[in-house]
mmCIF file of C-alpha atoms in Angstrom:
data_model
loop_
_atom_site.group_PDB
_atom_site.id
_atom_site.type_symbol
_atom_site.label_atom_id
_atom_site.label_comp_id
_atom_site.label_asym_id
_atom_site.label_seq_id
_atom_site.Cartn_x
_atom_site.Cartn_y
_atom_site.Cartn_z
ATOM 1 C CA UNK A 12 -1.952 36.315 -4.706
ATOM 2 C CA UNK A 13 -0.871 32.936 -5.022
ATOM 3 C CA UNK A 14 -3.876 31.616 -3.194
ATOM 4 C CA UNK A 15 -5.683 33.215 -6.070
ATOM 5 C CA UNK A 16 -4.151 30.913 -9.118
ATOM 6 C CA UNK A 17 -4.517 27.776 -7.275
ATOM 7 C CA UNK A 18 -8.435 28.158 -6.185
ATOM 8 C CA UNK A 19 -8.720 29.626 -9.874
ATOM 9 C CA UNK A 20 -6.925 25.615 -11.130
ATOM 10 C CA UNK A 21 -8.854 24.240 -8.499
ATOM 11 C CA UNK A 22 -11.931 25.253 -10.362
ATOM 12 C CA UNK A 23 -11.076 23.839 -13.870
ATOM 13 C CA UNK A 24 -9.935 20.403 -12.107
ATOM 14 C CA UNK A 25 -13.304 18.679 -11.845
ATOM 15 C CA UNK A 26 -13.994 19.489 -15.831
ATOM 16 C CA UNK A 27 -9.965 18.235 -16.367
ATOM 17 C CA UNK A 28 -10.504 15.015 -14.889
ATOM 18 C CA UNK A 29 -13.110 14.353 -16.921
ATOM 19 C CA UNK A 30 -11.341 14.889 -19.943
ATOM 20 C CA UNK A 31 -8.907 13.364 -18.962
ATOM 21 C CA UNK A 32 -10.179 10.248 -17.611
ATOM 22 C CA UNK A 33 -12.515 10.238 -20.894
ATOM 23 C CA UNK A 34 -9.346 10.409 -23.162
ATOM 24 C CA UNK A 35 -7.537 7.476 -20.855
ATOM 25 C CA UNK A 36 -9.775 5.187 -19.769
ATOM 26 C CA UNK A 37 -7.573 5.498 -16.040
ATOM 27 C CA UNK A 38 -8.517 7.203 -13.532
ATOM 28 C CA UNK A 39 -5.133 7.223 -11.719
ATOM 29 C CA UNK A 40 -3.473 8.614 -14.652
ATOM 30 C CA UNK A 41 -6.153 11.266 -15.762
ATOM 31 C CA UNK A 42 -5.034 12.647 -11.735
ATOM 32 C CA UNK A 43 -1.287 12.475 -12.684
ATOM 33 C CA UNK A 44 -1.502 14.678 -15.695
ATOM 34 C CA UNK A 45 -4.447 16.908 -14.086
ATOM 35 C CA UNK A 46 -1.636 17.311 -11.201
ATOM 36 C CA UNK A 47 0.669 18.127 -13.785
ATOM 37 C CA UNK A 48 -1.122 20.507 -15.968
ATOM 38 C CA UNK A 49 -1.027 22.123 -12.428
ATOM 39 C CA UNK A 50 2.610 22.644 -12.058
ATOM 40 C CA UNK A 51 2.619 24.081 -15.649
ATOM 41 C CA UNK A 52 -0.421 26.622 -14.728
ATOM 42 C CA UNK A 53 2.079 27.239 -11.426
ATOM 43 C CA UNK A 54 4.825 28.099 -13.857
ATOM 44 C CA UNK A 55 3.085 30.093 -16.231
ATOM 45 C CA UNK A 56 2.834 33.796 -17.192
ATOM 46 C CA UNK A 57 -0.637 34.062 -16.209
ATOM 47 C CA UNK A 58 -1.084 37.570 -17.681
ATOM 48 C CA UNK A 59 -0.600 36.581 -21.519
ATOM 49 C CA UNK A 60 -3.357 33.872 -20.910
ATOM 50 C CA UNK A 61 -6.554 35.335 -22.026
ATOM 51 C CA UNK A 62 -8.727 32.086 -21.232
ATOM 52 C CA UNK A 63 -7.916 30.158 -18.352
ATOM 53 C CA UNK A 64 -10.204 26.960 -19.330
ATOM 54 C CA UNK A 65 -9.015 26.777 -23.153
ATOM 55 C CA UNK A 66 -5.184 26.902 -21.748
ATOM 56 C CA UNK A 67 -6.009 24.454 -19.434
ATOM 57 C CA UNK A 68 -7.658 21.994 -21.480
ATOM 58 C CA UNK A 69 -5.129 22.205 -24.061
ATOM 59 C CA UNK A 70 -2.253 21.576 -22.142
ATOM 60 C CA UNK A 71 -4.025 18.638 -20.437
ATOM 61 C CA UNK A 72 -4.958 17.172 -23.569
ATOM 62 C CA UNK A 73 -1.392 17.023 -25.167
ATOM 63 C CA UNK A 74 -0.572 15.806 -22.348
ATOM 64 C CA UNK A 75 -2.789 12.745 -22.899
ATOM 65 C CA UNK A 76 -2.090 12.433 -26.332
ATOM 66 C CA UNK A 77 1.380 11.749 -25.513
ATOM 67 C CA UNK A 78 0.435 9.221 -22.320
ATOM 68 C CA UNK A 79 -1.518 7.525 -25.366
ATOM 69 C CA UNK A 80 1.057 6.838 -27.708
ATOM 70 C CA UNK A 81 3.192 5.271 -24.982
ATOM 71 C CA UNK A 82 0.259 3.248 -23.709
ATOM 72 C CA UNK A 83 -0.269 1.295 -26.552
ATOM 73 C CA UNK A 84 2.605 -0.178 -26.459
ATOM 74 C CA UNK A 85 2.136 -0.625 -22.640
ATOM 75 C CA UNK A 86 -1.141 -2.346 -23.367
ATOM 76 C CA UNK A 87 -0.557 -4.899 -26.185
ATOM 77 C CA UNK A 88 1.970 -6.175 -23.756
ATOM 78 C CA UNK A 89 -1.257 -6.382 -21.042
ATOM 79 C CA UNK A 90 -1.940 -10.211 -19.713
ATOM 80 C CA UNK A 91 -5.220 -10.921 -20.492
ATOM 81 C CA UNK A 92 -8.217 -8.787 -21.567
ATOM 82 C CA UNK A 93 -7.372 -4.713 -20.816
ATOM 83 C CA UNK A 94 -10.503 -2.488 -19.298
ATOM 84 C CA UNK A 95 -10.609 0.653 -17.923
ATOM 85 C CA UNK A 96 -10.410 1.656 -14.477
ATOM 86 C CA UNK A 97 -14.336 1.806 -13.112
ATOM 87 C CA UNK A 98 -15.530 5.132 -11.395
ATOM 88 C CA UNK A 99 -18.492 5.620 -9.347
ATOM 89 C CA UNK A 100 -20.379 8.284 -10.730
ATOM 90 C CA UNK A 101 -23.478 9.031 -8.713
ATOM 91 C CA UNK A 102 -21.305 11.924 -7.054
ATOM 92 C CA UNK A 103 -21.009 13.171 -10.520
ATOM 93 C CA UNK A 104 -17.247 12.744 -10.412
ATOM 94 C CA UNK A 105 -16.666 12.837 -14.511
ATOM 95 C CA UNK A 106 -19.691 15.636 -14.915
ATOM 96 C CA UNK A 107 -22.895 15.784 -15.454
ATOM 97 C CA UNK A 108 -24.703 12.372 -16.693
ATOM 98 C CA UNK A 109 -27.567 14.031 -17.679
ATOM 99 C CA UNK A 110 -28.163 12.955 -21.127
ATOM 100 C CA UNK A 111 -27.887 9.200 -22.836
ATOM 101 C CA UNK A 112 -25.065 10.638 -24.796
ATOM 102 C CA UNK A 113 -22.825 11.540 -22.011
ATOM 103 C CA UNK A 114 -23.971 8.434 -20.089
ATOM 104 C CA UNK A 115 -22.550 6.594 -23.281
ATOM 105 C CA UNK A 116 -19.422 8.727 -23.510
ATOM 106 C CA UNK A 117 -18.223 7.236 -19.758
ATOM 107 C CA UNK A 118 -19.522 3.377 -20.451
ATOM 108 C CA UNK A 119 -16.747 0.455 -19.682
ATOM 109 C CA UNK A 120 -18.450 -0.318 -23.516
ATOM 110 C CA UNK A 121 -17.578 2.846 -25.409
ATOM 111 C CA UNK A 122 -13.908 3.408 -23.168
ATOM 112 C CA UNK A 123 -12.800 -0.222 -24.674
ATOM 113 C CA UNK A 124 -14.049 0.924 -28.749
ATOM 114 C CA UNK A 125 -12.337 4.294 -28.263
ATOM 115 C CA UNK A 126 -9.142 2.266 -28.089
ATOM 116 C CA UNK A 127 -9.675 1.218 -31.696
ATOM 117 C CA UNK A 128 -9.093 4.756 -32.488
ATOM 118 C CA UNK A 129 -5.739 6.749 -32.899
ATOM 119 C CA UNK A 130 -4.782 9.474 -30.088
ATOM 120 C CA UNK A 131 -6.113 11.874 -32.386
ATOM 121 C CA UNK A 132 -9.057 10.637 -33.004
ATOM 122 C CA UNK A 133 -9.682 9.569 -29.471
ATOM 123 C CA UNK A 134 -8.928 13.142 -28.874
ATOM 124 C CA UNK A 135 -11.417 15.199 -31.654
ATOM 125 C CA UNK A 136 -14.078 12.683 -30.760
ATOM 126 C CA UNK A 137 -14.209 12.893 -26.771
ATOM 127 C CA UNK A 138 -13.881 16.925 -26.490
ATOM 128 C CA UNK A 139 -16.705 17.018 -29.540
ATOM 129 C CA UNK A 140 -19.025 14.723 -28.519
ATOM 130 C CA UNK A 141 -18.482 14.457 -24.229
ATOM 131 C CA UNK A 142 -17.900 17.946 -24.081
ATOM 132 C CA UNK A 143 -19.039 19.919 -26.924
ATOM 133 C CA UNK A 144 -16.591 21.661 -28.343
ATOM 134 C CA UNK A 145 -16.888 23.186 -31.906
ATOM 135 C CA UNK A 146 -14.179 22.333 -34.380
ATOM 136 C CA UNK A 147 -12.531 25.346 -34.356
ATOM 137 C CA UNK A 148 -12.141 25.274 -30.784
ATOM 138 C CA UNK A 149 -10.765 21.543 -30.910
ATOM 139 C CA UNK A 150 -8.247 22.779 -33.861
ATOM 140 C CA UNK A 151 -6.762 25.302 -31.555
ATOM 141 C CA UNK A 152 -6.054 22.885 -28.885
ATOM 142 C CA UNK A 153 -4.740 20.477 -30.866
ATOM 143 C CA UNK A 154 -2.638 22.930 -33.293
ATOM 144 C CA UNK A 155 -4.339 21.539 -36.257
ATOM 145 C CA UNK A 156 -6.754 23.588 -38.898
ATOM 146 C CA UNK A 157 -10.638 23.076 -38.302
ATOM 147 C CA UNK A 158 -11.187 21.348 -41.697
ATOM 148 C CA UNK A 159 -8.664 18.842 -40.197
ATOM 149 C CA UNK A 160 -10.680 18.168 -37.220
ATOM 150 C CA UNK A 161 -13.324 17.506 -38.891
ATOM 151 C CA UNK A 162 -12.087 14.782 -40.984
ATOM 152 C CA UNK A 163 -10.430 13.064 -37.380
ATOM 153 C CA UNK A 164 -14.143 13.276 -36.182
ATOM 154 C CA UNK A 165 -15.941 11.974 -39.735
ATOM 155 C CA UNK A 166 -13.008 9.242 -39.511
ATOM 156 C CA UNK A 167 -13.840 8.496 -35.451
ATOM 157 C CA UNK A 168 -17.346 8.210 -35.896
ATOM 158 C CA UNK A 169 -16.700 5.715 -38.967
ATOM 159 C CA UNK A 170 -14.398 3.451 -36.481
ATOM 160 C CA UNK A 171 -17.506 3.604 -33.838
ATOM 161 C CA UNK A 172 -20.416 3.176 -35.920
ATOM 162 C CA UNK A 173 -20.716 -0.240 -35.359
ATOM 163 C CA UNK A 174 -21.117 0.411 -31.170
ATOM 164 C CA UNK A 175 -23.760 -1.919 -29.521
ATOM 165 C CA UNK A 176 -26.387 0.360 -28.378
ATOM 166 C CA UNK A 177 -28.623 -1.117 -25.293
ATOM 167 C CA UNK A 178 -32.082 0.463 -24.859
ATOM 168 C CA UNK A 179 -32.682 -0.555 -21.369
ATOM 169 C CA UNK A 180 -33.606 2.679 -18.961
ATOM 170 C CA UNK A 181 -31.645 3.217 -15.842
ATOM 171 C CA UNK A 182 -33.985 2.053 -13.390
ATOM 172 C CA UNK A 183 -34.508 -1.285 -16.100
ATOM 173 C CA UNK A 184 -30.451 -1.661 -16.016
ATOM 174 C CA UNK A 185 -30.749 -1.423 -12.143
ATOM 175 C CA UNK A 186 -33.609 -3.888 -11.948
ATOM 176 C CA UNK A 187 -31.409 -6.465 -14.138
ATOM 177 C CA UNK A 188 -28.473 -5.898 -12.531
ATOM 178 C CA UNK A 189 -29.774 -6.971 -8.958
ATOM 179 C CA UNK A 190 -31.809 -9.941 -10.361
ATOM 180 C CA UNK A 191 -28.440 -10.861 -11.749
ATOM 181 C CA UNK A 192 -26.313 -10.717 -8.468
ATOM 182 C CA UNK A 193 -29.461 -12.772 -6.595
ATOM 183 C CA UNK A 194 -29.066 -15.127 -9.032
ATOM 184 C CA UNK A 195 -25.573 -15.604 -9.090
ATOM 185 C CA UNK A 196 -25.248 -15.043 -5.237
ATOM 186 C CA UNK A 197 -27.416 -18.042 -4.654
ATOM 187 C CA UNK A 198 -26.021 -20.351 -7.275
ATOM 188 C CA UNK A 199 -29.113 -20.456 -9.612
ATOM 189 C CA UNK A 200 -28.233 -21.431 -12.741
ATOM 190 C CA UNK A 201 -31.284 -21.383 -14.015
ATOM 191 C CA UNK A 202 -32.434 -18.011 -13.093
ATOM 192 C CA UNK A 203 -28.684 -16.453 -14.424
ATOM 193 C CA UNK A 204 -29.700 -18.012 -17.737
ATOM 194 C CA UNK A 205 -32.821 -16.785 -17.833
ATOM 195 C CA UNK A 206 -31.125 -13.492 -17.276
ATOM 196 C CA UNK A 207 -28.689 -13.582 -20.187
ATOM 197 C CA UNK A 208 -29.152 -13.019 -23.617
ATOM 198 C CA UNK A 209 -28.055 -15.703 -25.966
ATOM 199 C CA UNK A 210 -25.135 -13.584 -27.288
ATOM 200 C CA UNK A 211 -23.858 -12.624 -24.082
ATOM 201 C CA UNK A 212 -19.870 -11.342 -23.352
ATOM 202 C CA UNK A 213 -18.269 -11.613 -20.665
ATOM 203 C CA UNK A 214 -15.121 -9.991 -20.373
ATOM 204 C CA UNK A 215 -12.493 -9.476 -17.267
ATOM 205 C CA UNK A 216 -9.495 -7.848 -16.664
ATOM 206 C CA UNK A 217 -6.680 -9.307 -14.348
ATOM 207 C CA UNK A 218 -3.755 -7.944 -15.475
ATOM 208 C CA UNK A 219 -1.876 -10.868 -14.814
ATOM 209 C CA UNK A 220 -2.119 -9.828 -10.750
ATOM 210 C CA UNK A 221 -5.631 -11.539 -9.953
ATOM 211 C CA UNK A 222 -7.184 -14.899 -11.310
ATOM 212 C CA UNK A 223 -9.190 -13.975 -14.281
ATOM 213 C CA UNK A 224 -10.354 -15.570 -17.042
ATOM 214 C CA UNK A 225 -8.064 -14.250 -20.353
ATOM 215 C CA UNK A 226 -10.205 -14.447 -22.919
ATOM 216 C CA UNK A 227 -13.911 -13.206 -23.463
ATOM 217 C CA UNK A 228 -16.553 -15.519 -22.050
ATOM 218 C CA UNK A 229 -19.520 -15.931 -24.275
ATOM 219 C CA UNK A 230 -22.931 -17.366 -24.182
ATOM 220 C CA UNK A 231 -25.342 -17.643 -21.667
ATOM 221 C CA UNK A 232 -25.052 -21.282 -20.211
ATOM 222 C CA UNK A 233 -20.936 -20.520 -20.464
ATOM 223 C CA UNK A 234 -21.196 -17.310 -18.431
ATOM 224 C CA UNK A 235 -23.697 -18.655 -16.254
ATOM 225 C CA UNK A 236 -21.672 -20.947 -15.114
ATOM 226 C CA UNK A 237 -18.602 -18.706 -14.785
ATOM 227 C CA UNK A 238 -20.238 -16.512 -12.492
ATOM 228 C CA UNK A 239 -21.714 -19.230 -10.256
ATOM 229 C CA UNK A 240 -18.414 -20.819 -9.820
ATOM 230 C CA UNK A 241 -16.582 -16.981 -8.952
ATOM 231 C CA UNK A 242 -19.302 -17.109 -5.876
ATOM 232 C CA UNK A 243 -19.277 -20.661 -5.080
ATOM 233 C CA UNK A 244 -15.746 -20.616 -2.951
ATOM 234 C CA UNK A 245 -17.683 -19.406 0.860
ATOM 235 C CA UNK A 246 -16.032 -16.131 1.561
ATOM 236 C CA UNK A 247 -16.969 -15.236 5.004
ATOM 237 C CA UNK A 248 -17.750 -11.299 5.783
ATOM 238 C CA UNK A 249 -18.293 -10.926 1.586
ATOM 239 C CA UNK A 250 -20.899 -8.389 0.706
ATOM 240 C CA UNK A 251 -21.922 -7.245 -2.564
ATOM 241 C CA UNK A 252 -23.149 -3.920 -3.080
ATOM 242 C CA UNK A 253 -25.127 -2.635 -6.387
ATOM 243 C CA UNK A 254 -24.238 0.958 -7.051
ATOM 244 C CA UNK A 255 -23.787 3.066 -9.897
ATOM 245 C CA UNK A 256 -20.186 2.789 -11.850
ATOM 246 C CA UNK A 257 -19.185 4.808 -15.418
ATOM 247 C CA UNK A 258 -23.339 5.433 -15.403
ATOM 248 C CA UNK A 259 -24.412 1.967 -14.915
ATOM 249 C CA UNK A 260 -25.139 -0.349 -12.804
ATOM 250 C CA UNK A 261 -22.038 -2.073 -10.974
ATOM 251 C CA UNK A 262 -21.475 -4.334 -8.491
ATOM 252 C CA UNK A 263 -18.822 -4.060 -5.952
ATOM 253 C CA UNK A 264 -17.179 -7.413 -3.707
ATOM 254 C CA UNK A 265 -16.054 -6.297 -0.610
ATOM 255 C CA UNK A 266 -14.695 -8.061 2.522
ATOM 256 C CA UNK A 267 -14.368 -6.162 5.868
ATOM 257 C CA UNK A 268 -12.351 -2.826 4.285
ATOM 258 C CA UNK A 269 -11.030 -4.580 0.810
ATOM 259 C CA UNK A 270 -12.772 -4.220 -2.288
ATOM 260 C CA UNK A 271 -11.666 -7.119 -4.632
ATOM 261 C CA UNK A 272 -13.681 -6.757 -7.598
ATOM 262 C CA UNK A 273 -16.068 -4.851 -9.424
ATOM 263 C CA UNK A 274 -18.976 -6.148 -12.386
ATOM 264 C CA UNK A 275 -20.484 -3.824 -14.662
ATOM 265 C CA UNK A 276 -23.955 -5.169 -16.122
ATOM 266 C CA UNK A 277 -24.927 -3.637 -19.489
ATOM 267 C CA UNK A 278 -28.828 -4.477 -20.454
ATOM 268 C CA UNK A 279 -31.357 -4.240 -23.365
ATOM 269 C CA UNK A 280 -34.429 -5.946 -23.597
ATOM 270 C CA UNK A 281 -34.625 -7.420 -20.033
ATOM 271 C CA UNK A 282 -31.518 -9.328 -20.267
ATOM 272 C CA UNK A 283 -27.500 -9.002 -19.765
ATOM 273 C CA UNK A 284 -25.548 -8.633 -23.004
ATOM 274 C CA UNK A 285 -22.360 -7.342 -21.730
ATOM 275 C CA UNK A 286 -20.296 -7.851 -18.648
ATOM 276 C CA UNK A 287 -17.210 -6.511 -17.360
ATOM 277 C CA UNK A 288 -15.500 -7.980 -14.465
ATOM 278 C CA UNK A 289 -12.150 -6.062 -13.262
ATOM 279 C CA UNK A 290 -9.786 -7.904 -10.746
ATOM 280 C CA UNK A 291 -6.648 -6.155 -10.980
ATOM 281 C CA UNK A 292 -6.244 -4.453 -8.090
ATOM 282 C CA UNK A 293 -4.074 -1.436 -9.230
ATOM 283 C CA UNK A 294 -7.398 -0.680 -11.779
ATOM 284 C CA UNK A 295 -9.489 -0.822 -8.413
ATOM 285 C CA UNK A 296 -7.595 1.844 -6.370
ATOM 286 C CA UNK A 297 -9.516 5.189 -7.392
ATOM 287 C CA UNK A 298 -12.901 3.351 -7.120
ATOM 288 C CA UNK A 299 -11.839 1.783 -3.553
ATOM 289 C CA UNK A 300 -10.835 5.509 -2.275
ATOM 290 C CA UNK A 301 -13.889 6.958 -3.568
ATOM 291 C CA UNK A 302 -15.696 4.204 -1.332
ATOM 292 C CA UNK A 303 -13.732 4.763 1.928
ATOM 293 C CA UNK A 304 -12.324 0.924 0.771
ATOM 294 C CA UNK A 305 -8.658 -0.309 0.208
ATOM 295 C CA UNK A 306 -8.156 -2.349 -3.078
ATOM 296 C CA UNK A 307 -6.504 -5.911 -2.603
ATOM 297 C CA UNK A 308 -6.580 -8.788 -4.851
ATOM 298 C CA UNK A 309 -9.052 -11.729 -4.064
ATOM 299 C CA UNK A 310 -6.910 -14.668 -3.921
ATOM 300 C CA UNK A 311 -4.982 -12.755 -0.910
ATOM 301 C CA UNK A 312 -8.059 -12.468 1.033
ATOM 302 C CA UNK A 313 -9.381 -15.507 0.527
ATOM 303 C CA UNK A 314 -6.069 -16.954 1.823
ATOM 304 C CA UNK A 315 -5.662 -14.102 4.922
ATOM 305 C CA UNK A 316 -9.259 -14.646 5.914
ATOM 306 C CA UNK A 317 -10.321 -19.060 4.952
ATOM 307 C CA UNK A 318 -7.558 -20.030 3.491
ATOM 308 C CA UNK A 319 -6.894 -21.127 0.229
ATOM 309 C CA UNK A 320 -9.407 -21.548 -2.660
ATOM 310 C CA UNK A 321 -8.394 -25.468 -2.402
ATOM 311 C CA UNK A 322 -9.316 -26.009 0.789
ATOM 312 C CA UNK A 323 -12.273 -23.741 0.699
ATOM 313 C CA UNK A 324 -13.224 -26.111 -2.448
ATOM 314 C CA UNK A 325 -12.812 -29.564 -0.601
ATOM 315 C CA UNK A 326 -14.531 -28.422 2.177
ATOM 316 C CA UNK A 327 -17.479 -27.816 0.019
ATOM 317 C CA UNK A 328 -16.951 -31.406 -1.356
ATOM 318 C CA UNK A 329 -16.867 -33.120 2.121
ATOM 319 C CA UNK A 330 -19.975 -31.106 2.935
#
């Protein structure tokens, strides 16, 4: 029955996505080519395929590699810094977070270092080390010989070795990531530097579409300073909520039914040493529908709800 092969896709699609989004770093296009692995399972001869999930996964996963090798291109041409789209993963929408290592494999941190690495590599590194596959299972998905593989992942794993590793706990990352947003929502410098460690980065991603800084922020009295002044225009209705995004603690700006940005804190001993602030609104639309939110860009709604950010700014002045 036909009812049969789609609840059978239907299945795989949760375990797709999070390949897909994995080998990516987009949400939105990790649900194009899960849709269309779909039309090819639709099309298929479904009686010479002897294991639905290995089919599956391969045919996704070319499918990325060729999404991959257009993207670069796409993304050297990117205004400004490029991040990936944030998810909220407390509903365990890319799998199970269970372990640090697949908590690390879905971090805004190791999704920007896995675009050092070729489509290949990208490829042999996320199915062997997010999803476990052996070599000889990756070679047959990739039409490559296992020996091959394994040099990809040696040659992967040299490209990442390098990868800042933060020992802070969950609940520790949770802690610091809410004394961070009561700092910054109240304007105390002092506390946000206190918060920050000396090497601090600060990175955000406007695509051009939403104000953003371009280049990487760094330092703690810089970033401080940088985050005061993105909450000192007076937004009326703005709420910020701390939730869990990519296995981390995120924070989300929304006014009324628009969600205009998103910060992801990243923590080791007691203080911020990464942070990634995404603007653009097209990298905000999975996240916002996963939320029950639309995603709009923040100058917009300051101007639709107080006007510009001039006025807002002199009216602080004459205050």
């Amino acid at each position: 029955m036909a009812s049969d092969h789609v609840a059978e896709f239907e299945a795989h699609r949760p375990r797709l996505f999070a390949v897909g989004y994995r080998l990516l770093g987009s949400a939105a296009e990790a649900e194009d080519l899960v849709q269309e692995t779909f039309l090819r399972w639709n099309d298929a001869d479904r009686d010479v395929i002897r294991t639905p999930a290995a089919w599956l996964t391969k045919v996704l996963t070319n499918l990325c590699l060729n999404r991959l090798a257009s993207a670069r291109s796409r993304r050297e041409d990117y205004i400004g810094i490029w991040l990936p789209e944030p998810v909220m993963t407390d509903d365990s929408a890319l799998g199970p977070l269970d372990t640090a290592e697949r908590r690390e494999s879905v971090s805004l941190a190791m999704l920007v270092l896995l675009e050092k690495l070729t489509p290949a590599e990208r490829a042999v590194f996320v199915l062997r080390e997010a999803f476990g596959y052996r070599h000889r299972e990756i070679a047959e998905i990739l039409d490559i010989t296992e020996s091959n593989s394994q040099q990809v992942h040696r040659r992967a794993q040299a490209h990442l070795r390098e990868r800042p590793r933060f020992d802070a706990s969950g609940d520790q990352q949770r802690r610091i990531a809410e004394l961070f947003l009561d700092a910054a929502r109240g304007g105390d410098l002092p506390a946000l530097e206190r918060l920050l460690a000396d090497d601090v980065v600060s990175s955000a991603d406007g695509g051009g579409v939403a104000g953003a800084a371009r280049n990487a922020i760094r330092g703690a009295s810089r970033v401080a300073r940088y985050f005061a002044g993105l909450l000192d225009v007076p937004l009326p209705g703005l709420e910020l909520r701390v939730v869990e995004l990519n296995g981390q603690p995120g924070m989300l700006a929304v006014v009324g039914d628009a969600l205009i940005s998103v910060t992801v804190v990243e923590a080791g001993d007691d203080r911020v040493r990464r942070i990634y602030n995404v603007l653009n609104p097209d990298k905000l639309r999975f996240l916002a529908a996963q939320c029950g939110l639309v995603a709009r860009n923040w100058r917009q709604v300051i101007e639709d709800t107080s006007g510009s950010v001039m006025e807002l700014r002199a009216a602080r002045f004459r205050e």
